[in-house]
CSV table of C-alpha atoms in Angstrom, one decimal:
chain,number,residue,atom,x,y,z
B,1,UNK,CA,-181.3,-80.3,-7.4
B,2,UNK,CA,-183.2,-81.8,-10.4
B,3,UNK,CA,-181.4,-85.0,-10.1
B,4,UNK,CA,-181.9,-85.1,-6.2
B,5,UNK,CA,-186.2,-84.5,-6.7
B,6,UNK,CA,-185.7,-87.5,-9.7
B,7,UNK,CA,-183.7,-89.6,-7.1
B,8,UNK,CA,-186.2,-89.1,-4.5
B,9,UNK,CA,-189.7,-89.6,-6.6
B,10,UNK,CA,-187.7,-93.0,-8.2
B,11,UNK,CA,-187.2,-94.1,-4.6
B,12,UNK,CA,-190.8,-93.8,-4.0
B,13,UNK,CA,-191.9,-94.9,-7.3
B,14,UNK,CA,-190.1,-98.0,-6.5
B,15,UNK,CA,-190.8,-98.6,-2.7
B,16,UNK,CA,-194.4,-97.7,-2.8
B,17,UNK,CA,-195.2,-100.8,-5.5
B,18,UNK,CA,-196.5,-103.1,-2.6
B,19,UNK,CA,-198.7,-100.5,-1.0
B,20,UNK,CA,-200.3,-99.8,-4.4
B,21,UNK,CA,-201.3,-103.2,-4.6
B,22,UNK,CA,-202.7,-103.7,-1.4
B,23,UNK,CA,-204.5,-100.2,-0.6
B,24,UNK,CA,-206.4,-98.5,-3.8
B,25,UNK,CA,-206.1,-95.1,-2.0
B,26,UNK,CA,-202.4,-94.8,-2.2
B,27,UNK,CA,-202.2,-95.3,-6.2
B,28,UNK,CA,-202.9,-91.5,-6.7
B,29,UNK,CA,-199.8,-90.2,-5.3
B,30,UNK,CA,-198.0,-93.0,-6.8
B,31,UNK,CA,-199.6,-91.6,-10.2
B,32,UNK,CA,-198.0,-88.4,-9.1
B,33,UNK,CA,-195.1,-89.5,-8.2
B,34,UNK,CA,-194.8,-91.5,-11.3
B,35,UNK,CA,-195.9,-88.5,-13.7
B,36,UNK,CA,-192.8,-86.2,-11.9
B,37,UNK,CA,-190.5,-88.4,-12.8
B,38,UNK,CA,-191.2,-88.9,-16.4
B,39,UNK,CA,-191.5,-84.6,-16.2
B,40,UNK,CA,-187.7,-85.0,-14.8
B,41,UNK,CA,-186.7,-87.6,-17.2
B,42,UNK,CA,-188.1,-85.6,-20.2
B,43,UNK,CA,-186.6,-82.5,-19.3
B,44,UNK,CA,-183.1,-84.5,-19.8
B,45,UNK,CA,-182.5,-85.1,-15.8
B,46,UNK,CA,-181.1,-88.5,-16.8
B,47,UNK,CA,-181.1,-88.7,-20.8
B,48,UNK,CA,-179.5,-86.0,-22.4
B,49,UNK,CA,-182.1,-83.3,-23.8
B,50,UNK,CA,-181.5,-83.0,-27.5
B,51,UNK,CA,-181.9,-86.8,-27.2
B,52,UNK,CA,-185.1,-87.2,-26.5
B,53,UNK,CA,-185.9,-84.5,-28.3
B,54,UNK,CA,-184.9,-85.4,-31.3
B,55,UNK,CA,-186.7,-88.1,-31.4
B,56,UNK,CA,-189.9,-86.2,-31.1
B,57,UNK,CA,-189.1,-84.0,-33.7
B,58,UNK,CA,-186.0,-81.3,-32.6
B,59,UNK,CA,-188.9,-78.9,-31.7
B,60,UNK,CA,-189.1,-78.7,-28.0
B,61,UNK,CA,-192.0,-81.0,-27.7
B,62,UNK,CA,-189.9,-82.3,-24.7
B,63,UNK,CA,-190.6,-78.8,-23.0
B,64,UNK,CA,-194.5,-79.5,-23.4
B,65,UNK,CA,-194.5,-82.9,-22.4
B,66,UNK,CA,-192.3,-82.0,-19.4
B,67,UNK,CA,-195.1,-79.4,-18.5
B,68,UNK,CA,-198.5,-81.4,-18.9
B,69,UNK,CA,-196.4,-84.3,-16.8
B,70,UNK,CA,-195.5,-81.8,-14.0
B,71,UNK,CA,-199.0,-80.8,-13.9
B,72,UNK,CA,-200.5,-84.1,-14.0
B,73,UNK,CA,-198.2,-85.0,-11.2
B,74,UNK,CA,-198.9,-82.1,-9.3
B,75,UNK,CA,-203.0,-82.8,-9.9
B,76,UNK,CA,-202.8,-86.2,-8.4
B,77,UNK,CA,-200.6,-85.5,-5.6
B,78,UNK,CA,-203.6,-83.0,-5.0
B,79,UNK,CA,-206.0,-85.7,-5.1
B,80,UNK,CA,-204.1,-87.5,-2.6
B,81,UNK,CA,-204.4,-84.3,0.0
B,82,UNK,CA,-207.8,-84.3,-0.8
B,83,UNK,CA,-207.6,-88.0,0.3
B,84,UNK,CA,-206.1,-87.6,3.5
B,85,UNK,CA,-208.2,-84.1,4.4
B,86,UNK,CA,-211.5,-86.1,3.6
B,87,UNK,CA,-212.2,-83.0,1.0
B,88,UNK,CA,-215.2,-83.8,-1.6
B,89,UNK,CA,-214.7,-83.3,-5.0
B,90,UNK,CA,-216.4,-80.0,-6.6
B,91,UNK,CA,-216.6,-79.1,-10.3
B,92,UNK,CA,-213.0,-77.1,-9.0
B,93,UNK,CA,-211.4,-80.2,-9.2
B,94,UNK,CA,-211.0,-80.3,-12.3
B,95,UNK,CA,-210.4,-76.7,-13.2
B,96,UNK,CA,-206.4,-76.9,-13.6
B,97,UNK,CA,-206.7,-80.2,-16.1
B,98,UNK,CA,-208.4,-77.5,-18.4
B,99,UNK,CA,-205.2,-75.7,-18.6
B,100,UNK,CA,-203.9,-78.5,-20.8
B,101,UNK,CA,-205.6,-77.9,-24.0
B,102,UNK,CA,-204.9,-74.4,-23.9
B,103,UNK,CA,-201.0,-75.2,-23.3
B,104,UNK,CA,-201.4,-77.5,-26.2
B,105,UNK,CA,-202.8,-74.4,-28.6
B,106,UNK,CA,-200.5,-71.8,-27.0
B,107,UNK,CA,-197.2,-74.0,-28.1
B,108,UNK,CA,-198.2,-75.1,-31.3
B,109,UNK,CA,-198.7,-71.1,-32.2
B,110,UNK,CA,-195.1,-70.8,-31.1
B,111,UNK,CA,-193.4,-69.5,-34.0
B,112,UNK,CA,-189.9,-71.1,-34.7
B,113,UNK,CA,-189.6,-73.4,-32.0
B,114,UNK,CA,-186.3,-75.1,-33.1
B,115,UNK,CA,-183.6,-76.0,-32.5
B,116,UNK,CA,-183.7,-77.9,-28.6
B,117,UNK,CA,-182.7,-75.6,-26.2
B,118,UNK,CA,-183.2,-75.9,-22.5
B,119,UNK,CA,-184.1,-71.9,-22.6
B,120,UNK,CA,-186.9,-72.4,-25.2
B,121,UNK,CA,-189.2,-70.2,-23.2
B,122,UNK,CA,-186.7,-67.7,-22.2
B,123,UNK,CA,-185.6,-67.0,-25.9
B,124,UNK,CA,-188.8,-66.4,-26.9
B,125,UNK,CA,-191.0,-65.2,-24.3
B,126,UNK,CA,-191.5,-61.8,-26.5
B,127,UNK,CA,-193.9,-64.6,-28.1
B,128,UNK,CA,-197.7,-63.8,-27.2
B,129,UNK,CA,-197.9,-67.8,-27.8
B,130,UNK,CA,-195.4,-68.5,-25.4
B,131,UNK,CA,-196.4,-66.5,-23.1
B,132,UNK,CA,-199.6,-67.8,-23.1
B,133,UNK,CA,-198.7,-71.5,-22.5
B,134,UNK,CA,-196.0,-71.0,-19.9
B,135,UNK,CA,-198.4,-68.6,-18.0
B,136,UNK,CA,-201.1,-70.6,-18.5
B,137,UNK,CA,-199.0,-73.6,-17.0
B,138,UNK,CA,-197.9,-71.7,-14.1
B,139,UNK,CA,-201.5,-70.2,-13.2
B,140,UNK,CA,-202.6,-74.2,-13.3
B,141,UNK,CA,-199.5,-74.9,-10.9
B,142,UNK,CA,-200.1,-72.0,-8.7
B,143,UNK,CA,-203.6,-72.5,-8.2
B,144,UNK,CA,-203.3,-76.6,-7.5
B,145,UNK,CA,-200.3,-75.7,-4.9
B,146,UNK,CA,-202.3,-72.9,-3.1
B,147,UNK,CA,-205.0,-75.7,-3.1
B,148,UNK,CA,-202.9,-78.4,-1.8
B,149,UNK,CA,-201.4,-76.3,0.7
B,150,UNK,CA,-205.2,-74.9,2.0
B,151,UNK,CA,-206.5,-78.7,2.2
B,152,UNK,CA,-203.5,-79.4,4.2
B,153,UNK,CA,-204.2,-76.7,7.2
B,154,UNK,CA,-205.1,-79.2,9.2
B,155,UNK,CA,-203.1,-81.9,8.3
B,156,UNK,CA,-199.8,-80.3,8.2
B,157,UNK,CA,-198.3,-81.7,11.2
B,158,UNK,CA,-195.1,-83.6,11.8
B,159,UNK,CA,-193.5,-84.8,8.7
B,160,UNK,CA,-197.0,-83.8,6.9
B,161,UNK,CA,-195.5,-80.1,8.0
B,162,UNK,CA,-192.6,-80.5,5.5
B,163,UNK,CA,-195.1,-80.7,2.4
B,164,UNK,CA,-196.9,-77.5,3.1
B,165,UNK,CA,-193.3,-75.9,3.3
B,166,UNK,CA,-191.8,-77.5,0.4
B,167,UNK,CA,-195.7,-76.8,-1.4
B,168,UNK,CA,-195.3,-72.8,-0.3
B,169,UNK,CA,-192.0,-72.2,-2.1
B,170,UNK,CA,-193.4,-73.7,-5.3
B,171,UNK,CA,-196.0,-71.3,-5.0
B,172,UNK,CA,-193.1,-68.6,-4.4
B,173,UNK,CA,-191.4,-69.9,-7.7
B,174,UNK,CA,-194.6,-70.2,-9.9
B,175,UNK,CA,-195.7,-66.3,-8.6
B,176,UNK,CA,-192.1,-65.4,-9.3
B,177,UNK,CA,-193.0,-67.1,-12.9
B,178,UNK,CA,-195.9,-65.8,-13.3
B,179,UNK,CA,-194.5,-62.0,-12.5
B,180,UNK,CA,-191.6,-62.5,-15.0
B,181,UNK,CA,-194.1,-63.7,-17.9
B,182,UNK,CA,-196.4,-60.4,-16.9
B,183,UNK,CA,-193.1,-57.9,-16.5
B,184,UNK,CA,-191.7,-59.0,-19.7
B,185,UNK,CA,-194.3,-59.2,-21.9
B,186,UNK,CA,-196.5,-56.6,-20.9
B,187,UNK,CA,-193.8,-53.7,-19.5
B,188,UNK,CA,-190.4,-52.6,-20.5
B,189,UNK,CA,-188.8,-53.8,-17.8
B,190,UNK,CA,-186.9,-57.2,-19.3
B,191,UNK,CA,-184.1,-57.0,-17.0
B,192,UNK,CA,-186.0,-56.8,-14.1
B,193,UNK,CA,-188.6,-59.2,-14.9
B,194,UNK,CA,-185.6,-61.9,-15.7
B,195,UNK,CA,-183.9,-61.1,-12.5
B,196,UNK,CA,-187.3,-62.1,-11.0
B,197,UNK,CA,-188.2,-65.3,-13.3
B,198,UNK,CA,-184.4,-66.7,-12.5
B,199,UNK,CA,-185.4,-67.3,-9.1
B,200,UNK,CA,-188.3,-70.1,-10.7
B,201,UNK,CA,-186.0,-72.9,-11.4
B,202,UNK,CA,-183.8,-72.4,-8.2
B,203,UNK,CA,-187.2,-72.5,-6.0
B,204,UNK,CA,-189.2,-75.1,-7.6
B,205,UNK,CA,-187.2,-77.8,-7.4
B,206,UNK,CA,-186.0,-76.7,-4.1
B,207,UNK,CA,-189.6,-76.8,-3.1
B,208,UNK,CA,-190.5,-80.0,-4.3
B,209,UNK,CA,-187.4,-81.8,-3.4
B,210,UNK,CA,-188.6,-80.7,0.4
B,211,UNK,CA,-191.7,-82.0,-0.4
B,212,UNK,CA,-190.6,-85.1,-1.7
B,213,UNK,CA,-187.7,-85.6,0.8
B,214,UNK,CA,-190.2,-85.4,3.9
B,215,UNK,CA,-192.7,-87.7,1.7
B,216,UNK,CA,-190.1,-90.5,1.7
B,217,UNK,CA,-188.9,-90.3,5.4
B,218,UNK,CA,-193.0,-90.4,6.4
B,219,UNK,CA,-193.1,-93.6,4.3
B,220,UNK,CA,-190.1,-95.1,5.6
B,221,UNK,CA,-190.9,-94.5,9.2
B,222,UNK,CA,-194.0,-95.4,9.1
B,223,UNK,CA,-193.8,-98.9,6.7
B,224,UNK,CA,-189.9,-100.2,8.4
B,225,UNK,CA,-191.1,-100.8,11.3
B,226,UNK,CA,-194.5,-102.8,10.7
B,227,UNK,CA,-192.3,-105.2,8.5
B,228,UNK,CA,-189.5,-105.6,11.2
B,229,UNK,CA,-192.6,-106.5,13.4
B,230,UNK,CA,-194.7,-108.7,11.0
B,231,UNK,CA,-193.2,-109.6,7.5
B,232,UNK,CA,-191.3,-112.7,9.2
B,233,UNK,CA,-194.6,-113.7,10.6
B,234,UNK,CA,-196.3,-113.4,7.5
B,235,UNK,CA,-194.1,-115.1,5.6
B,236,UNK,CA,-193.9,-118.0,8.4
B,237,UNK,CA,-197.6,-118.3,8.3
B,238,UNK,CA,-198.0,-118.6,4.5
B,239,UNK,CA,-195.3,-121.1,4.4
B,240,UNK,CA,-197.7,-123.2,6.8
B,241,UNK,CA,-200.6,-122.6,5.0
B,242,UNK,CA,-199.2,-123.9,1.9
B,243,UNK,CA,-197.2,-126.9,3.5
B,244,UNK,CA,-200.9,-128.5,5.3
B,245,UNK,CA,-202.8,-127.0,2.5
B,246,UNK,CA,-205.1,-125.5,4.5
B,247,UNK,CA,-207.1,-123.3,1.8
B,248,UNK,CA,-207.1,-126.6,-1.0
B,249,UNK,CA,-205.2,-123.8,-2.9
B,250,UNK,CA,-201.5,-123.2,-3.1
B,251,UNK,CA,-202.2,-119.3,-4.6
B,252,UNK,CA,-204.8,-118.2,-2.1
B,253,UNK,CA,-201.9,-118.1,1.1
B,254,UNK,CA,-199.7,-116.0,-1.6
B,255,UNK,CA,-202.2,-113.8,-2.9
B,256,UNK,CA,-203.1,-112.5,0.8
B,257,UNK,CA,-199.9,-111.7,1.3
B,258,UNK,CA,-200.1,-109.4,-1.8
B,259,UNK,CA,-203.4,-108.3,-1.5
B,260,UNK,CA,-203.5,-107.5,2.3
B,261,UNK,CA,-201.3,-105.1,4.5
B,262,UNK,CA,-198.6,-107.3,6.5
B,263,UNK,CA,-200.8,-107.0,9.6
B,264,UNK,CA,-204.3,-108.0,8.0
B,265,UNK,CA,-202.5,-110.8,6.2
B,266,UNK,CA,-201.3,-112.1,9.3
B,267,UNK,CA,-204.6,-112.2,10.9
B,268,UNK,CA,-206.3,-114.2,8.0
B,269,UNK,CA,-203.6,-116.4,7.7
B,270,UNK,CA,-204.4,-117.3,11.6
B,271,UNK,CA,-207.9,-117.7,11.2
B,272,UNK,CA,-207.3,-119.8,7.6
B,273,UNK,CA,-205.3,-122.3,10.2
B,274,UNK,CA,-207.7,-122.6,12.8
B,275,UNK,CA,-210.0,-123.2,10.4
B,276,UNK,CA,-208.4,-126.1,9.5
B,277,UNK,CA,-207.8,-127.2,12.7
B,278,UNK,CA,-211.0,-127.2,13.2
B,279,UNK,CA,-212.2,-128.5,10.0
B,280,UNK,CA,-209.9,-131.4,10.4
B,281,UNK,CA,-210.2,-131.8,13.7
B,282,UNK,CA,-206.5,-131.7,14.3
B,283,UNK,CA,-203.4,-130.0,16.8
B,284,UNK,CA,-200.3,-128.7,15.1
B,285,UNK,CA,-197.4,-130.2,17.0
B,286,UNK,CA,-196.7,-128.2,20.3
B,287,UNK,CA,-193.5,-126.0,18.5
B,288,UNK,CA,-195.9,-124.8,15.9
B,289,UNK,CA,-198.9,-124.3,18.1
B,290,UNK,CA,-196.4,-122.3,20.6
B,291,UNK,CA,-195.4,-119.9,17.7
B,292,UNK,CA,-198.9,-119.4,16.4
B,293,UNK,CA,-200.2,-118.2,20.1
B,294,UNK,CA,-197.0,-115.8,20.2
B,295,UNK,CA,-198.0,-114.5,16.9
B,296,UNK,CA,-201.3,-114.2,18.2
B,297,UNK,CA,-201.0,-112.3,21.5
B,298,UNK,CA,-198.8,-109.9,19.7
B,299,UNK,CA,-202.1,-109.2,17.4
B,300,UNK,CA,-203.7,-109.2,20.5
B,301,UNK,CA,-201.2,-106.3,21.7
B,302,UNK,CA,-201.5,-104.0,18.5
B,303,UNK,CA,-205.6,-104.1,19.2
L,1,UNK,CA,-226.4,-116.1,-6.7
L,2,UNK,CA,-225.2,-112.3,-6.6
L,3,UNK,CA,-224.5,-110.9,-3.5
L,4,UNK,CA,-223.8,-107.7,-2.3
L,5,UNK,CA,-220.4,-106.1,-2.0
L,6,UNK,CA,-219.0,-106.9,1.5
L,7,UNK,CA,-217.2,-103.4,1.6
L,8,UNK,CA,-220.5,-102.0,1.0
L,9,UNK,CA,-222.6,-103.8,3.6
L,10,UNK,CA,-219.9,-103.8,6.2
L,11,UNK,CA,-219.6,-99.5,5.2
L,12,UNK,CA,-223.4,-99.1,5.2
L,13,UNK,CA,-223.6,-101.0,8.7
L,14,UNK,CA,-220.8,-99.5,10.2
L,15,UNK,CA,-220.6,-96.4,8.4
L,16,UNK,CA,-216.4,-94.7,8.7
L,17,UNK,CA,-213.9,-95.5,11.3
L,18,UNK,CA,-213.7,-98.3,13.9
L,19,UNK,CA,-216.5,-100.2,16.0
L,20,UNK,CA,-216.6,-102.6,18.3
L,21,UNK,CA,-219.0,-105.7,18.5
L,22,UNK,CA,-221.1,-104.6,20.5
L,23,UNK,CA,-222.3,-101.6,18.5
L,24,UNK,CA,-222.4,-104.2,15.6
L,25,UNK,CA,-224.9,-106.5,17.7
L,26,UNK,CA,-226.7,-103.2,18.9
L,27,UNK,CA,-227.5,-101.9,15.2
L,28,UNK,CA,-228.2,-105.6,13.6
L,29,UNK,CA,-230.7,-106.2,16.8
L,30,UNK,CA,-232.6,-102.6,15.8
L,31,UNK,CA,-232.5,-104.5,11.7
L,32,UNK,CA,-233.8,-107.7,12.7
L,33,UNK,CA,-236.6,-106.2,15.9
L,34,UNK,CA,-235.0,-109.1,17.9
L,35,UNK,CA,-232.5,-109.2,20.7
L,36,UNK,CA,-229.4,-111.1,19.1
L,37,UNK,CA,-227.8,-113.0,22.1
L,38,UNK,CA,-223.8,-114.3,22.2
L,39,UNK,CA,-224.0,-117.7,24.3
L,40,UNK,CA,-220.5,-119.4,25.2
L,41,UNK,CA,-221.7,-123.1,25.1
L,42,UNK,CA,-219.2,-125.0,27.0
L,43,UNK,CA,-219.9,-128.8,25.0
L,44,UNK,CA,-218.4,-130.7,22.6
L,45,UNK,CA,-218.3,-129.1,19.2
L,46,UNK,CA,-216.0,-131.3,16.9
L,47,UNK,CA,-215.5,-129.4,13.6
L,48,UNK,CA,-217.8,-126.8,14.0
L,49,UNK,CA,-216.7,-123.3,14.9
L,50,UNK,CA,-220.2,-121.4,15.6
L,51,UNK,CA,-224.2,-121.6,14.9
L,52,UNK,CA,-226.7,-119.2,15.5
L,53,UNK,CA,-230.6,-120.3,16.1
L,54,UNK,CA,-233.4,-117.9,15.4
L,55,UNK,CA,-236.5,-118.5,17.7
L,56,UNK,CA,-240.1,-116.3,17.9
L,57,UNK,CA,-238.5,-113.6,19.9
L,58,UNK,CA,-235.0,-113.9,20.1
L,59,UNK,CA,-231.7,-114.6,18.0
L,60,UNK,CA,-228.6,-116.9,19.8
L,61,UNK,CA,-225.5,-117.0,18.3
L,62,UNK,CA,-223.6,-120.1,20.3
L,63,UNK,CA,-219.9,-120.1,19.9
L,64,UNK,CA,-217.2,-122.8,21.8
L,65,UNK,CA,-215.0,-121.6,24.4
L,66,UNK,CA,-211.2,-120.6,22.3
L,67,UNK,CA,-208.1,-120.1,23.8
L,68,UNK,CA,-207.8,-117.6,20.8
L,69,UNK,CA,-209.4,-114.4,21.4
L,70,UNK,CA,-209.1,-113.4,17.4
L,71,UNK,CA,-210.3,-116.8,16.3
L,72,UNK,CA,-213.3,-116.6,18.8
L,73,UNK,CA,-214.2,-113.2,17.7
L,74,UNK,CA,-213.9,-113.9,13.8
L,75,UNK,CA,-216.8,-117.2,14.6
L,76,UNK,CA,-218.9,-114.7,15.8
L,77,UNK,CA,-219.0,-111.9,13.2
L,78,UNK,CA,-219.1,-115.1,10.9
L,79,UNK,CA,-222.7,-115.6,12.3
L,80,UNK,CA,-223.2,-112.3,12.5
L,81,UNK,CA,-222.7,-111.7,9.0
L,82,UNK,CA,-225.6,-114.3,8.5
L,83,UNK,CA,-227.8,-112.6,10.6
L,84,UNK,CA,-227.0,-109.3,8.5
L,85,UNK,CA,-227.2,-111.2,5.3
L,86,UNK,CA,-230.5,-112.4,5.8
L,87,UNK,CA,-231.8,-108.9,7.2
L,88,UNK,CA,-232.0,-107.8,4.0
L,89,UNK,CA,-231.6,-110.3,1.2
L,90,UNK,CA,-233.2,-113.6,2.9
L,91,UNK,CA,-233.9,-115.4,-1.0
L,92,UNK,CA,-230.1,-115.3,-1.1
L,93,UNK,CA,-229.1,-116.1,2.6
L,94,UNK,CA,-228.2,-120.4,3.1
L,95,UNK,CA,-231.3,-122.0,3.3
L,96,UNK,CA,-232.3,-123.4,6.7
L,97,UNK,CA,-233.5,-125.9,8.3
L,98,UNK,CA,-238.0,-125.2,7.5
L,99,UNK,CA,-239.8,-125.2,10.2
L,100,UNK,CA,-241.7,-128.6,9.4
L,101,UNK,CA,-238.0,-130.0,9.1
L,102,UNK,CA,-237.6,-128.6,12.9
L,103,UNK,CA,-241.0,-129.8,13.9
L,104,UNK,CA,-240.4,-133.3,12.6
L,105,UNK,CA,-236.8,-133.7,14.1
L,106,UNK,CA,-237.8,-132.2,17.3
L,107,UNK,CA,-237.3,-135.2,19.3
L,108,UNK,CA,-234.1,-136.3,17.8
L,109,UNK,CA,-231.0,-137.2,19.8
L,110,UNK,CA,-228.6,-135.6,17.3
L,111,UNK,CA,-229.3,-134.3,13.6
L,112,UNK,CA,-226.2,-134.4,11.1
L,113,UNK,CA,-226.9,-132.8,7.9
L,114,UNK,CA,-224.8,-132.1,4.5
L,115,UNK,CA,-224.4,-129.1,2.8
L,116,UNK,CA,-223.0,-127.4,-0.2
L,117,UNK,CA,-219.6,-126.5,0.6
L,118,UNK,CA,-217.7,-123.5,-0.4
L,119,UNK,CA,-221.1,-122.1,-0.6
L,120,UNK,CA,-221.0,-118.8,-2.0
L,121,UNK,CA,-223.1,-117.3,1.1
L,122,UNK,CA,-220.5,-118.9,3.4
L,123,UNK,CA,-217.6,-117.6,1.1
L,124,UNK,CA,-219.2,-113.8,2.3
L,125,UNK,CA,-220.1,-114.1,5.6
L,126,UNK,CA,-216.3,-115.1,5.8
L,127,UNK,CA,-215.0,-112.1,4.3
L,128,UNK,CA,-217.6,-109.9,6.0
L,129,UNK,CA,-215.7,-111.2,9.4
L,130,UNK,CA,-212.7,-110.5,7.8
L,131,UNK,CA,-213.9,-106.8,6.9
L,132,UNK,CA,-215.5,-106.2,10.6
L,133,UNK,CA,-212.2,-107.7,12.1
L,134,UNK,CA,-210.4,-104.7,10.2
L,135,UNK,CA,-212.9,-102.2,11.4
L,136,UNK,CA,-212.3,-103.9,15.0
L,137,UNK,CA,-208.9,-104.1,15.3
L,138,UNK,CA,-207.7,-100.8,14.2
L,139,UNK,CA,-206.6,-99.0,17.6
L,140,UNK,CA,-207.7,-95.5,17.6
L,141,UNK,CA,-208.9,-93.7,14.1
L,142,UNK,CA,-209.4,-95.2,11.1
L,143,UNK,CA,-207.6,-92.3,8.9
L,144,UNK,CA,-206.6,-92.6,5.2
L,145,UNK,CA,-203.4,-92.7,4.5
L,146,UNK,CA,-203.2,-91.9,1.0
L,147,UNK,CA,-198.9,-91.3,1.0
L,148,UNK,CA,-197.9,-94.3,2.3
């Protein structure tokens, strides 16, 4: 599961470059996305572990890191909700980021945290230290999710519906964290409250892989067809620009079609040539002209 | 020269979402307390795209017949743009033509007349067109879409 969610977030790492060049609202969840893989990769999805562990020591640093990245990733993916809900920011905002520093004290007071062990909390959550920073981690989680999922009651429609679902089970698997950490340290049920914190790993990344799964198809629906219908174009129309040198500079055609969206691009690259028709008092040739009204009256039809 | 941010101005004259020209012409004709006209003026025009001409009571913004309905539009919210620019900020708008200049010329046949090019004025009235032909052309609402 962990290595489907790392597949996933790398897909949209990776896809969603283009649009974070053109459009400054999409960088946050490409932060996100960005921060959940490095929390995969550091919790030794790809690279073994003790690996990268032991290169930061042998003491389970690698279990912090992996937690203040989740978080992080989790925070701006929130942002982006609160994006897309048109949700100003209040002083609330910020509340889970506070989290961090007390993680930070919480596992350096862990006592004897070698060697690297993927159970590190487990084996020693009689630890009030540990309990501390994993609870306080998962309180931070639990309250950003229940957030996320609240700003998206409106929203959560279509594939928009498949965050709020894959969103609630987190929140199942960080309660069911949250209960084992309480249960265990603060009751003598153990065996009960690790039959209830086993269920955390087998939910969260269930959770987010839905998440991140109906993320990626919502991108990929939505972006493949506007470049079946205009990245030809765009490219065709840069090409000209450049070739009559219509802008007296060979970056400006290229650096609309990085800096715009496919569409926009394709609109200034029209009005850059009838500029210079204009300017120049000139025709293009009849082939030319013909494909630049086609291009134009399907503009026309997306208005 | 600094100039405002066009994002800003188009934001603060449009305000979120899409609008159409003429709610653009409606709100600059409240700014400037004169009717802003759109005349289709059917002469010769060689390399010129669009003018506009300010008089007592009135503003005229003359733009050549186009087979292009885009292109025609963009000339128009390029005026447009220096009608807004110099509803606010007229030390920094392209200087005109001074009214002695007009008196004196008024009998002329034709008047030619050089200026700076690639002004930087020019340079944002272009982009402004380019801003309100995003705010035009997007169909129905103008949504973030922070996940794409």
């Amino acid at each position: 599961m962990k290595l489907l969610l790392f597949a996933l977030l790398t897909a949209l790492c990776l896809l969603r470059i283009p649009s974070v060049v053109k459009a400054a609202e999409a960088r946050a969840s490409w932060v996100a996305s960005v921060f959940g893989v490095a929390a995969l990769y550091v919790l030794g999805t790809v690279t073994p572990l003790a690996t990268i562990d032991s290169y930061l020591g042998g003491v389970n640093v690698t279990n912090l890191l992996q937690a203040i990245f989740a978080l992080l990733a989790i925070f701006f993916f929130n942002d982006s909700v609160r994006r897309l809900a048109n949700v100003p920011v209040r002083w609330t905002y910020y509340a889970p980021l506070l989290s961090i520093p007390i993680m930070i004290v919480g596992f350096a007071l862990i006592k004897d945290k070698a060697p690297t062990s993927a159970d590190f909390i487990d084996s020693r959550m009689d630890q009030l230290a540990t309990a501390t920073y994993s609870g306080t981690y998962m309180l931070a989680l639990l309250f950003t999710v229940l957030r996320i999922i609240y700003m998206l009651r409106h929203k959560a429609r279509g594939l928009y519906a498949t965050f709020s679902a894959g969103l609630l089970v987190v929140a199942a698997a960080c309660s069911c964290h949250i209960t084992y950490v309480l249960l265990f340290h603060f009751s003598p049920w153990h065996t009960f409250a690790e039959a209830i914190g086993a269920w955390f790993d087998r939910l969260f990344y269930a959770g987010l892989s839905v998440t991140a799964a109906g993320w990626l198809i919502l991108f990929l629906s939505k972006q493949l067809p506007k470049l079946r219908l205009w990245m030809i174009d765009a490219l065709w129309l840069t090409a000209l620009r450049i070739r009559v040198n219509a802008d007296h500079s060979r970056v400006s055609p290229a650096r609309d079609l990085f800096n715009e969206t496919l569409e926009n691009g394709v609109y200034k690259s029209l009005i850059v040539l009838h500029n210079y028709q204009r300017g120049n008092m000139t025709t293009f040739p009849e082939p030319v002209q013909g494909r630049i009204s086609q291009i134009e009256a399907k503009l026309d039809a997306q208005t | 020269m600094s100039l405002p941010p066009v994002a800003e101005m188009v934001q603060e004259l449009c305000g979120d979402g899409t609008t159409s020209m003429e709610e653009v012409v409606e709100r600059l004709t409240v700014m400037c307390e004169k009717p802003i006209n759109l005349v289709e003026y059917k002469e010769s025009w060689g390399a010129l795209t669009a003018f506009k001409a300010e008089f007592e009571d009135r503003i005229n913004v003359y733009f050549p017949p186009q087979k292009s309905q885009q292109y025609k539009l963009h000339c128009i919210y390029h005026e447009l743009g220096h009608i807004y620019l110099e509803s606010f900020r007229t030390c920094l708008a392209l200087p005109d033509l001074s009214e002695e200049m007009l008196r004196e010329t008024a009998d002329a046949i034709s008047i030619t007349c050089r200026s700076v090019p690639n002004h930087p004025v020019e340079r944002w009235v272009e982009e402004f067109a380019f801003e309100m032909s995003k705010k035009t052309r997007t169909r129905s609402s103008f949504e973030p879409e922070p996940f794409l």
